[in-house]
Amino acid sequence: LERRDVMHSVEADLRDVAALQQEARWSEARHALERAEARVGPTVGNELRRRVRQATTDFDLTTTLDKVRLTRATSGALVYYQRKANETYAEVFQRAGLGTFDDDAQGVGRRVKGSAVRTAIVAALDDWAVCAADQRQRDWILDVAREADPDPGGWRDRILDSASWADSTKLAELARAMPTHGRPLSLQLALGERLRAAGGDPSAFLRRVQNQHPDDFWANLALGNALLFRSSGEAQGYYRAALASRPQAAVGYCAVGDALRMRTAIDEAVRYYESALERDPNYARIY
């Protein structure tokens, strides 16, 4: 191929990587990235070669952050695993050169804002806030997110505010008032998780969220979790939708298995649990 054709092909591959990452289609994104890497040769300019290297770095960061989030979802609400996720998020941010708690939050936020995968990093910040060990950490995370992803409505400030953090009444008021259209999905899910952890019922709010994002893995998983103990059949439907969007996610098979077990469909539940173990042999709760 001529140099111009090669460059156009690499550009197309990089666009595919970015689009597929947005949809969490990691395997396809990896293949597109490998195509771009394979095309880069001596005839391709240094700038395009640099962009391919950066795309690889960004892909590794995005998939690592997603893995932390999935591991936290897989492990459940046990305090040990929440602390482990908090530590892992801090380590990933440091390794990626984004910053640490000792760094100025506004400076870290500006680095995040300038990243090509800002959306994924901000989503990780919202999830990180849920498992942060103390208010000082949450305040730092909030400051970083505020700089990286300005929120004119002030919803992130209110959701992560210490006055409402463990108050189910205040969290429920926020859930009723928060518009689900045009707001970060990760922040909405953080609110739903906090409300549930504080003893409230996030199901009505999460129904609105899922209605805005009917194909999203996390929206369906969160709503299924909120419904599991009161309407396991309905929860099973949302879990199956989550699984359909990420057929390699062990936690999705576990979730469907849980819903089936609640309905005493034991043999079928066991088959889903076994499918989860095929994808994650270290999944302790399944055993």
PDB file of C-alpha atoms in Angstrom:
ATOM      1  CA  LEU A   1       0.000   0.000   0.000  1.00  0.00           C
ATOM      2  CA  GLU A   2       1.041   3.579  -0.586  1.00  0.00           C
ATOM      3  CA  ARG A   3       2.013   5.653   2.420  1.00  0.00           C
ATOM      4  CA  ARG A   4      -1.185   7.727   2.171  1.00  0.00           C
ATOM      5  CA  ASP A   5      -3.365   4.601   2.140  1.00  0.00           C
ATOM      6  CA  VAL A   6      -1.548   3.182   5.154  1.00  0.00           C
ATOM      7  CA  MET A   7      -2.035   6.423   7.082  1.00  0.00           C
ATOM      8  CA  HIS A   8      -5.747   6.512   6.236  1.00  0.00           C
ATOM      9  CA  SER A   9      -6.107   2.908   7.385  1.00  0.00           C
ATOM     10  CA  VAL A  10      -4.346   3.623  10.680  1.00  0.00           C
ATOM     11  CA  GLU A  11      -6.548   6.683  11.223  1.00  0.00           C
ATOM     12  CA  ALA A  12      -9.636   4.517  10.648  1.00  0.00           C
ATOM     13  CA  ASP A  13      -8.330   1.910  13.098  1.00  0.00           C
ATOM     14  CA  LEU A  14      -7.791   4.556  15.769  1.00  0.00           C
ATOM     15  CA  ARG A  15     -11.329   5.864  15.275  1.00  0.00           C
ATOM     16  CA  ASP A  16     -12.613   2.317  15.673  1.00  0.00           C
ATOM     17  CA  VAL A  17     -10.626   1.884  18.888  1.00  0.00           C
ATOM     18  CA  ALA A  18     -12.112   5.061  20.371  1.00  0.00           C
ATOM     19  CA  ALA A  19     -15.685   4.137  19.396  1.00  0.00           C
ATOM     20  CA  LEU A  20     -15.424   0.553  20.613  1.00  0.00           C
ATOM     21  CA  GLN A  21     -13.913   1.651  23.937  1.00  0.00           C
ATOM     22  CA  GLN A  22     -16.912   3.896  24.513  1.00  0.00           C
ATOM     23  CA  GLU A  23     -19.138   0.810  24.268  1.00  0.00           C
ATOM     24  CA  ALA A  24     -16.823  -1.353  26.415  1.00  0.00           C
ATOM     25  CA  ARG A  25     -16.336  -3.738  23.493  1.00  0.00           C
ATOM     26  CA  TRP A  26     -12.836  -4.509  24.668  1.00  0.00           C
ATOM     27  CA  SER A  27     -12.034  -7.498  22.475  1.00  0.00           C
ATOM     28  CA  GLU A  28     -13.002  -5.684  19.287  1.00  0.00           C
ATOM     29  CA  ALA A  29     -11.168  -2.548  20.407  1.00  0.00           C
ATOM     30  CA  ARG A  30      -8.037  -4.630  21.046  1.00  0.00           C
ATOM     31  CA  HIS A  31      -8.237  -6.121  17.538  1.00  0.00           C
ATOM     32  CA  ALA A  32      -8.573  -2.641  16.010  1.00  0.00           C
ATOM     33  CA  LEU A  33      -5.571  -1.467  18.017  1.00  0.00           C
ATOM     34  CA  GLU A  34      -3.541  -4.474  16.916  1.00  0.00           C
ATOM     35  CA  ARG A  35      -4.411  -3.688  13.293  1.00  0.00           C
ATOM     36  CA  ALA A  36      -3.149  -0.151  13.751  1.00  0.00           C
ATOM     37  CA  GLU A  37       0.052  -1.362  15.416  1.00  0.00           C
ATOM     38  CA  ALA A  38       0.648  -3.865  12.595  1.00  0.00           C
ATOM     39  CA  ARG A  39       0.232  -1.193   9.927  1.00  0.00           C
ATOM     40  CA  VAL A  40       2.717   1.201  11.507  1.00  0.00           C
ATOM     41  CA  GLY A  41       5.980   0.846   9.633  1.00  0.00           C
ATOM     42  CA  PRO A  42       8.933   2.963   8.564  1.00  0.00           C
ATOM     43  CA  THR A  43       6.816   4.880   6.035  1.00  0.00           C
ATOM     44  CA  VAL A  44       4.406   6.196   8.649  1.00  0.00           C
ATOM     45  CA  GLY A  45       5.253   9.543  10.198  1.00  0.00           C
ATOM     46  CA  ASN A  46       6.427   9.956  13.783  1.00  0.00           C
ATOM     47  CA  GLU A  47       3.263  11.791  14.830  1.00  0.00           C
ATOM     48  CA  LEU A  48       0.972   8.967  13.754  1.00  0.00           C
ATOM     49  CA  ARG A  49       3.294   6.444  15.375  1.00  0.00           C
ATOM     50  CA  ARG A  50       3.116   8.467  18.594  1.00  0.00           C
ATOM     51  CA  ARG A  51      -0.685   8.481  18.424  1.00  0.00           C
ATOM     52  CA  VAL A  52      -0.791   4.712  18.098  1.00  0.00           C
ATOM     53  CA  ARG A  53       1.476   4.364  21.147  1.00  0.00           C
ATOM     54  CA  GLN A  54      -0.754   6.769  23.072  1.00  0.00           C
ATOM     55  CA  ALA A  55      -3.871   4.862  22.002  1.00  0.00           C
ATOM     56  CA  THR A  56      -2.277   1.691  23.386  1.00  0.00           C
ATOM     57  CA  THR A  57      -1.515   3.420  26.689  1.00  0.00           C
ATOM     58  CA  ASP A  58      -5.054   4.816  26.877  1.00  0.00           C
ATOM     59  CA  PHE A  59      -6.569   1.423  26.062  1.00  0.00           C
ATOM     60  CA  ASP A  60      -4.554  -0.251  28.819  1.00  0.00           C
ATOM     61  CA  LEU A  61      -5.649   2.426  31.321  1.00  0.00           C
ATOM     62  CA  THR A  62      -9.312   2.173  30.324  1.00  0.00           C
ATOM     63  CA  THR A  63      -9.443  -1.605  30.548  1.00  0.00           C
ATOM     64  CA  THR A  64      -7.586  -1.573  33.870  1.00  0.00           C
ATOM     65  CA  LEU A  65     -10.064   0.892  35.385  1.00  0.00           C
ATOM     66  CA  ASP A  66     -12.950  -1.157  34.073  1.00  0.00           C
ATOM     67  CA  LYS A  67     -11.448  -4.289  35.621  1.00  0.00           C
ATOM     68  CA  VAL A  68     -11.250  -2.571  39.023  1.00  0.00           C
ATOM     69  CA  ARG A  69     -14.910  -1.632  38.745  1.00  0.00           C
ATOM     70  CA  LEU A  70     -15.896  -5.150  37.664  1.00  0.00           C
ATOM     71  CA  THR A  71     -13.881  -6.695  40.491  1.00  0.00           C
ATOM     72  CA  ARG A  72     -15.646  -4.460  42.990  1.00  0.00           C
ATOM     73  CA  ALA A  73     -19.041  -5.458  41.566  1.00  0.00           C
ATOM     74  CA  THR A  74     -18.028  -9.116  41.638  1.00  0.00           C
ATOM     75  CA  SER A  75     -16.884  -8.987  45.247  1.00  0.00           C
ATOM     76  CA  GLY A  76     -19.995  -7.296  46.585  1.00  0.00           C
ATOM     77  CA  ALA A  77     -20.216  -4.861  49.482  1.00  0.00           C
ATOM     78  CA  LEU A  78     -17.778  -6.557  51.871  1.00  0.00           C
ATOM     79  CA  VAL A  79     -15.619  -3.915  53.518  1.00  0.00           C
ATOM     80  CA  TYR A  80     -12.343  -5.680  52.676  1.00  0.00           C
ATOM     81  CA  TYR A  81     -13.064  -5.579  48.949  1.00  0.00           C
ATOM     82  CA  GLN A  82     -14.222  -1.964  49.082  1.00  0.00           C
ATOM     83  CA  ARG A  83     -10.911  -1.043  50.705  1.00  0.00           C
ATOM     84  CA  LYS A  84      -9.019  -3.110  48.143  1.00  0.00           C
ATOM     85  CA  ALA A  85     -10.773  -1.311  45.273  1.00  0.00           C
ATOM     86  CA  ASN A  86      -9.953   2.037  46.879  1.00  0.00           C
ATOM     87  CA  GLU A  87      -6.270   1.086  47.099  1.00  0.00           C
ATOM     88  CA  THR A  88      -6.228  -0.253  43.540  1.00  0.00           C
ATOM     89  CA  TYR A  89      -7.783   2.885  42.082  1.00  0.00           C
ATOM     90  CA  ALA A  90      -5.099   4.957  43.845  1.00  0.00           C
ATOM     91  CA  GLU A  91      -2.345   2.706  42.469  1.00  0.00           C
ATOM     92  CA  VAL A  92      -3.716   2.853  38.914  1.00  0.00           C
ATOM     93  CA  PHE A  93      -3.947   6.650  38.967  1.00  0.00           C
ATOM     94  CA  GLN A  94      -0.371   6.887  40.211  1.00  0.00           C
ATOM     95  CA  ARG A  95       1.011   4.428  37.630  1.00  0.00           C
ATOM     96  CA  ALA A  96      -0.817   6.263  34.844  1.00  0.00           C
ATOM     97  CA  GLY A  97       0.874   9.512  35.858  1.00  0.00           C
ATOM     98  CA  LEU A  98      -2.425  11.167  36.748  1.00  0.00           C
ATOM     99  CA  GLY A  99      -1.513  11.886  40.348  1.00  0.00           C
ATOM    100  CA  THR A 100      -1.867  10.900  43.996  1.00  0.00           C
ATOM    101  CA  PHE A 101      -3.608  12.244  47.103  1.00  0.00           C
ATOM    102  CA  ASP A 102      -0.489  14.279  47.820  1.00  0.00           C
ATOM    103  CA  ASP A 103      -0.877  16.161  44.528  1.00  0.00           C
ATOM    104  CA  ASP A 104      -2.964  19.240  43.933  1.00  0.00           C
ATOM    105  CA  ALA A 105      -6.451  18.026  42.961  1.00  0.00           C
ATOM    106  CA  GLN A 106      -6.939  20.776  40.385  1.00  0.00           C
ATOM    107  CA  GLY A 107      -3.702  19.803  38.667  1.00  0.00           C
ATOM    108  CA  VAL A 108      -4.736  16.143  38.576  1.00  0.00           C
ATOM    109  CA  GLY A 109      -8.146  17.196  37.259  1.00  0.00           C
ATOM    110  CA  ARG A 110      -6.557  19.159  34.430  1.00  0.00           C
ATOM    111  CA  ARG A 111      -4.515  16.107  33.424  1.00  0.00           C
ATOM    112  CA  VAL A 112      -7.680  14.008  33.398  1.00  0.00           C
ATOM    113  CA  LYS A 113      -9.514  16.674  31.399  1.00  0.00           C
ATOM    114  CA  GLY A 114      -6.791  16.610  28.757  1.00  0.00           C
ATOM    115  CA  SER A 115      -6.884  12.841  28.358  1.00  0.00           C
ATOM    116  CA  ALA A 116      -8.386  11.244  25.258  1.00  0.00           C
ATOM    117  CA  VAL A 117     -10.178   8.818  27.606  1.00  0.00           C
ATOM    118  CA  ARG A 118     -11.480  11.467  30.005  1.00  0.00           C
ATOM    119  CA  THR A 119     -14.986   9.946  30.083  1.00  0.00           C
ATOM    120  CA  ALA A 120     -13.659   6.585  31.277  1.00  0.00           C
ATOM    121  CA  ILE A 121     -11.463   8.202  33.925  1.00  0.00           C
ATOM    122  CA  VAL A 122     -14.306  10.372  35.244  1.00  0.00           C
ATOM    123  CA  ALA A 123     -16.534   7.280  35.435  1.00  0.00           C
ATOM    124  CA  ALA A 124     -13.785   5.622  37.487  1.00  0.00           C
ATOM    125  CA  LEU A 125     -13.641   8.671  39.770  1.00  0.00           C
ATOM    126  CA  ASP A 126     -17.378   8.444  40.434  1.00  0.00           C
ATOM    127  CA  ASP A 127     -17.057   4.745  41.214  1.00  0.00           C
ATOM    128  CA  TRP A 128     -13.939   5.337  43.300  1.00  0.00           C
ATOM    129  CA  ALA A 129     -15.813   7.854  45.445  1.00  0.00           C
ATOM    130  CA  VAL A 130     -18.260   5.132  46.481  1.00  0.00           C
ATOM    131  CA  CYS A 131     -15.515   2.947  47.940  1.00  0.00           C
ATOM    132  CA  ALA A 132     -13.179   5.704  49.185  1.00  0.00           C
ATOM    133  CA  ALA A 133     -12.079   5.059  52.745  1.00  0.00           C
ATOM    134  CA  ASP A 134     -12.847   8.430  54.298  1.00  0.00           C
ATOM    135  CA  GLN A 135     -14.242  11.880  53.671  1.00  0.00           C
ATOM    136  CA  ARG A 136     -10.808  13.369  52.981  1.00  0.00           C
ATOM    137  CA  GLN A 137     -10.353  10.998  50.081  1.00  0.00           C
ATOM    138  CA  ARG A 138     -13.855  11.668  48.765  1.00  0.00           C
ATOM    139  CA  ASP A 139     -13.209  15.399  48.937  1.00  0.00           C
ATOM    140  CA  TRP A 140     -10.017  14.990  46.908  1.00  0.00           C
ATOM    141  CA  ILE A 141     -11.776  12.784  44.351  1.00  0.00           C
ATOM    142  CA  LEU A 142     -14.610  15.313  44.159  1.00  0.00           C
ATOM    143  CA  ASP A 143     -12.144  18.146  43.539  1.00  0.00           C
ATOM    144  CA  VAL A 144     -10.452  16.160  40.767  1.00  0.00           C
ATOM    145  CA  ALA A 145     -13.768  15.307  39.130  1.00  0.00           C
ATOM    146  CA  ARG A 146     -15.002  18.879  39.494  1.00  0.00           C
ATOM    147  CA  GLU A 147     -12.004  20.123  37.526  1.00  0.00           C
ATOM    148  CA  ALA A 148     -12.062  17.315  34.953  1.00  0.00           C
ATOM    149  CA  ASP A 149     -15.802  17.261  34.347  1.00  0.00           C
ATOM    150  CA  PRO A 150     -17.520  20.506  35.431  1.00  0.00           C
ATOM    151  CA  ASP A 151     -21.053  19.916  36.698  1.00  0.00           C
ATOM    152  CA  PRO A 152     -23.055  23.163  36.439  1.00  0.00           C
ATOM    153  CA  GLY A 153     -25.995  21.584  38.258  1.00  0.00           C
ATOM    154  CA  GLY A 154     -23.817  20.754  41.262  1.00  0.00           C
ATOM    155  CA  TRP A 155     -25.113  17.182  41.476  1.00  0.00           C
ATOM    156  CA  ARG A 156     -21.710  15.609  42.090  1.00  0.00           C
ATOM    157  CA  ASP A 157     -21.088  18.028  44.960  1.00  0.00           C
ATOM    158  CA  ARG A 158     -24.407  17.157  46.584  1.00  0.00           C
ATOM    159  CA  ILE A 159     -24.106  13.403  46.118  1.00  0.00           C
ATOM    160  CA  LEU A 160     -20.569  13.222  47.526  1.00  0.00           C
ATOM    161  CA  ASP A 161     -21.207  15.762  50.286  1.00  0.00           C
ATOM    162  CA  SER A 162     -20.527  14.367  53.766  1.00  0.00           C
ATOM    163  CA  ALA A 163     -23.899  15.684  55.007  1.00  0.00           C
ATOM    164  CA  SER A 164     -25.796  13.315  52.707  1.00  0.00           C
ATOM    165  CA  TRP A 165     -23.302  10.460  52.359  1.00  0.00           C
ATOM    166  CA  ALA A 166     -24.992   8.106  54.834  1.00  0.00           C
ATOM    167  CA  ASP A 167     -28.387   9.821  55.145  1.00  0.00           C
ATOM    168  CA  SER A 168     -30.966   7.746  53.284  1.00  0.00           C
ATOM    169  CA  THR A 169     -33.574  10.515  53.484  1.00  0.00           C
ATOM    170  CA  LYS A 170     -31.328  13.108  51.880  1.00  0.00           C
ATOM    171  CA  LEU A 171     -30.064  10.620  49.295  1.00  0.00           C
ATOM    172  CA  ALA A 172     -33.659   9.694  48.422  1.00  0.00           C
ATOM    173  CA  GLU A 173     -34.476  13.382  47.967  1.00  0.00           C
ATOM    174  CA  LEU A 174     -31.516  13.730  45.610  1.00  0.00           C
ATOM    175  CA  ALA A 175     -32.618  10.644  43.680  1.00  0.00           C
ATOM    176  CA  ARG A 176     -36.134  12.041  43.238  1.00  0.00           C
ATOM    177  CA  ALA A 177     -34.833  15.415  42.097  1.00  0.00           C
ATOM    178  CA  MET A 178     -31.882  14.389  39.922  1.00  0.00           C
ATOM    179  CA  PRO A 179     -32.631  14.485  36.181  1.00  0.00           C
ATOM    180  CA  THR A 180     -31.376  11.346  34.457  1.00  0.00           C
ATOM    181  CA  HIS A 181     -31.096  12.919  31.023  1.00  0.00           C
ATOM    182  CA  GLY A 182     -27.812  14.640  30.226  1.00  0.00           C
ATOM    183  CA  ARG A 183     -26.103  13.667  33.488  1.00  0.00           C
ATOM    184  CA  PRO A 184     -23.122  11.275  33.746  1.00  0.00           C
ATOM    185  CA  LEU A 185     -24.366   7.709  34.066  1.00  0.00           C
ATOM    186  CA  SER A 186     -21.513   6.865  36.430  1.00  0.00           C
ATOM    187  CA  LEU A 187     -22.662   9.598  38.833  1.00  0.00           C
ATOM    188  CA  GLN A 188     -26.267   8.394  38.722  1.00  0.00           C
ATOM    189  CA  LEU A 189     -25.159   4.854  39.509  1.00  0.00           C
ATOM    190  CA  ALA A 190     -22.986   6.118  42.370  1.00  0.00           C
ATOM    191  CA  LEU A 191     -26.067   7.808  43.856  1.00  0.00           C
ATOM    192  CA  GLY A 192     -28.108   4.626  43.463  1.00  0.00           C
ATOM    193  CA  GLU A 193     -25.424   2.562  45.175  1.00  0.00           C
ATOM    194  CA  ARG A 194     -25.078   5.012  48.052  1.00  0.00           C
ATOM    195  CA  LEU A 195     -28.846   5.108  48.576  1.00  0.00           C
ATOM    196  CA  ARG A 196     -29.009   1.313  48.681  1.00  0.00           C
ATOM    197  CA  ALA A 197     -26.018   1.098  51.050  1.00  0.00           C
ATOM    198  CA  ALA A 198     -27.683   3.634  53.373  1.00  0.00           C
ATOM    199  CA  GLY A 199     -30.780   1.440  53.637  1.00  0.00           C
ATOM    200  CA  GLY A 200     -32.957   3.241  51.097  1.00  0.00           C
ATOM    201  CA  ASP A 201     -34.738   1.927  48.026  1.00  0.00           C
ATOM    202  CA  PRO A 202     -33.113   3.112  44.781  1.00  0.00           C
ATOM    203  CA  SER A 203     -35.312   1.025  42.458  1.00  0.00           C
ATOM    204  CA  ALA A 204     -37.594   3.854  41.229  1.00  0.00           C
ATOM    205  CA  PHE A 205     -34.585   6.064  40.522  1.00  0.00           C
ATOM    206  CA  LEU A 206     -32.647   3.265  38.834  1.00  0.00           C
ATOM    207  CA  ARG A 207     -35.663   2.485  36.643  1.00  0.00           C
ATOM    208  CA  ARG A 208     -35.442   6.030  35.305  1.00  0.00           C
ATOM    209  CA  VAL A 209     -31.704   5.611  34.791  1.00  0.00           C
ATOM    210  CA  GLN A 210     -32.121   2.292  32.986  1.00  0.00           C
ATOM    211  CA  ASN A 211     -34.844   3.790  30.803  1.00  0.00           C
ATOM    212  CA  GLN A 212     -32.306   6.340  29.577  1.00  0.00           C
ATOM    213  CA  HIS A 213     -29.630   3.650  29.077  1.00  0.00           C
ATOM    214  CA  PRO A 214     -31.527   0.424  28.270  1.00  0.00           C
ATOM    215  CA  ASP A 215     -28.525  -1.360  26.753  1.00  0.00           C
ATOM    216  CA  ASP A 216     -25.958  -0.362  29.351  1.00  0.00           C
ATOM    217  CA  PHE A 217     -24.348  -3.162  31.362  1.00  0.00           C
ATOM    218  CA  TRP A 218     -24.012  -1.164  34.566  1.00  0.00           C
ATOM    219  CA  ALA A 219     -27.512   0.353  34.466  1.00  0.00           C
ATOM    220  CA  ASN A 220     -29.110  -3.077  34.068  1.00  0.00           C
ATOM    221  CA  LEU A 221     -26.888  -4.700  36.697  1.00  0.00           C
ATOM    222  CA  ALA A 222     -27.625  -1.971  39.254  1.00  0.00           C
ATOM    223  CA  LEU A 223     -31.380  -2.154  38.712  1.00  0.00           C
ATOM    224  CA  GLY A 224     -31.302  -5.944  38.939  1.00  0.00           C
ATOM    225  CA  ASN A 225     -29.433  -5.685  42.247  1.00  0.00           C
ATOM    226  CA  ALA A 226     -32.023  -3.250  43.600  1.00  0.00           C
ATOM    227  CA  LEU A 227     -34.892  -5.597  42.682  1.00  0.00           C
ATOM    228  CA  LEU A 228     -33.372  -8.988  43.495  1.00  0.00           C
ATOM    229  CA  PHE A 229     -34.889  -9.525  46.945  1.00  0.00           C
ATOM    230  CA  ARG A 230     -38.307  -8.082  46.161  1.00  0.00           C
ATOM    231  CA  SER A 231     -38.930  -9.157  42.568  1.00  0.00           C
ATOM    232  CA  SER A 232     -36.401 -11.794  41.508  1.00  0.00           C
ATOM    233  CA  GLY A 233     -38.193 -12.511  38.223  1.00  0.00           C
ATOM    234  CA  GLU A 234     -37.985  -8.875  37.201  1.00  0.00           C
ATOM    235  CA  ALA A 235     -34.383  -8.684  38.401  1.00  0.00           C
ATOM    236  CA  GLN A 236     -33.561 -11.694  36.233  1.00  0.00           C
ATOM    237  CA  GLY A 237     -34.721  -9.809  33.134  1.00  0.00           C
ATOM    238  CA  TYR A 238     -32.391  -6.894  33.833  1.00  0.00           C
ATOM    239  CA  TYR A 239     -29.542  -9.238  34.677  1.00  0.00           C
ATOM    240  CA  ARG A 240     -30.025 -11.017  31.350  1.00  0.00           C
ATOM    241  CA  ALA A 241     -29.915  -7.652  29.575  1.00  0.00           C
ATOM    242  CA  ALA A 242     -26.652  -6.867  31.361  1.00  0.00           C
ATOM    243  CA  LEU A 243     -25.241 -10.257  30.390  1.00  0.00           C
ATOM    244  CA  ALA A 244     -26.271  -9.767  26.750  1.00  0.00           C
ATOM    245  CA  SER A 245     -24.245  -6.553  26.594  1.00  0.00           C
ATOM    246  CA  ARG A 246     -21.164  -8.206  28.160  1.00  0.00           C
ATOM    247  CA  PRO A 247     -21.291 -11.956  27.532  1.00  0.00           C
ATOM    248  CA  GLN A 248     -17.802 -12.482  28.972  1.00  0.00           C
ATOM    249  CA  ALA A 249     -18.510 -10.823  32.338  1.00  0.00           C
ATOM    250  CA  ALA A 250     -18.588 -13.505  35.039  1.00  0.00           C
ATOM    251  CA  VAL A 251     -20.570 -11.235  37.343  1.00  0.00           C
ATOM    252  CA  GLY A 252     -23.405 -11.250  34.795  1.00  0.00           C
ATOM    253  CA  TYR A 253     -23.691 -15.043  34.929  1.00  0.00           C
ATOM    254  CA  CYS A 254     -23.532 -14.891  38.716  1.00  0.00           C
ATOM    255  CA  ALA A 255     -26.340 -12.326  38.783  1.00  0.00           C
ATOM    256  CA  VAL A 256     -28.645 -14.438  36.613  1.00  0.00           C
ATOM    257  CA  GLY A 257     -27.771 -17.431  38.774  1.00  0.00           C
ATOM    258  CA  ASP A 258     -28.728 -15.481  41.904  1.00  0.00           C
ATOM    259  CA  ALA A 259     -32.113 -14.551  40.434  1.00  0.00           C
ATOM    260  CA  LEU A 260     -32.775 -18.166  39.443  1.00  0.00           C
ATOM    261  CA  ARG A 261     -31.744 -19.392  42.894  1.00  0.00           C
ATOM    262  CA  MET A 262     -34.167 -16.926  44.492  1.00  0.00           C
ATOM    263  CA  ARG A 263     -36.893 -18.524  42.366  1.00  0.00           C
ATOM    264  CA  THR A 264     -35.696 -22.012  43.441  1.00  0.00           C
ATOM    265  CA  ALA A 265     -34.663 -22.911  39.874  1.00  0.00           C
ATOM    266  CA  ILE A 266     -31.596 -24.560  41.399  1.00  0.00           C
ATOM    267  CA  ASP A 267     -30.350 -26.679  38.504  1.00  0.00           C
ATOM    268  CA  GLU A 268     -30.491 -23.765  36.084  1.00  0.00           C
ATOM    269  CA  ALA A 269     -28.849 -21.491  38.657  1.00  0.00           C
ATOM    270  CA  VAL A 270     -25.984 -23.961  39.019  1.00  0.00           C
ATOM    271  CA  ARG A 271     -25.441 -23.928  35.249  1.00  0.00           C
ATOM    272  CA  TYR A 272     -25.069 -20.140  35.321  1.00  0.00           C
ATOM    273  CA  TYR A 273     -22.714 -20.315  38.292  1.00  0.00           C
ATOM    274  CA  GLU A 274     -20.611 -22.861  36.403  1.00  0.00           C
ATOM    275  CA  SER A 275     -20.560 -20.529  33.383  1.00  0.00           C
ATOM    276  CA  ALA A 276     -19.291 -17.769  35.662  1.00  0.00           C
ATOM    277  CA  LEU A 277     -16.460 -20.007  36.879  1.00  0.00           C
ATOM    278  CA  GLU A 278     -15.499 -20.857  33.304  1.00  0.00           C
ATOM    279  CA  ARG A 279     -14.873 -17.149  32.743  1.00  0.00           C
ATOM    280  CA  ASP A 280     -13.355 -16.428  36.160  1.00  0.00           C
ATOM    281  CA  PRO A 281     -11.963 -19.523  37.925  1.00  0.00           C
ATOM    282  CA  ASN A 282     -11.002 -17.363  40.949  1.00  0.00           C
ATOM    283  CA  TYR A 283     -14.547 -16.124  41.590  1.00  0.00           C
ATOM    284  CA  ALA A 284     -14.735 -16.997  45.311  1.00  0.00           C
ATOM    285  CA  ARG A 285     -18.400 -16.197  45.962  1.00  0.00           C
ATOM    286  CA  ILE A 286     -19.523 -18.571  43.203  1.00  0.00           C
ATOM    287  CA  TYR A 287     -17.813 -21.477  44.931  1.00  0.00           C
TER     288      TYR A 287
END
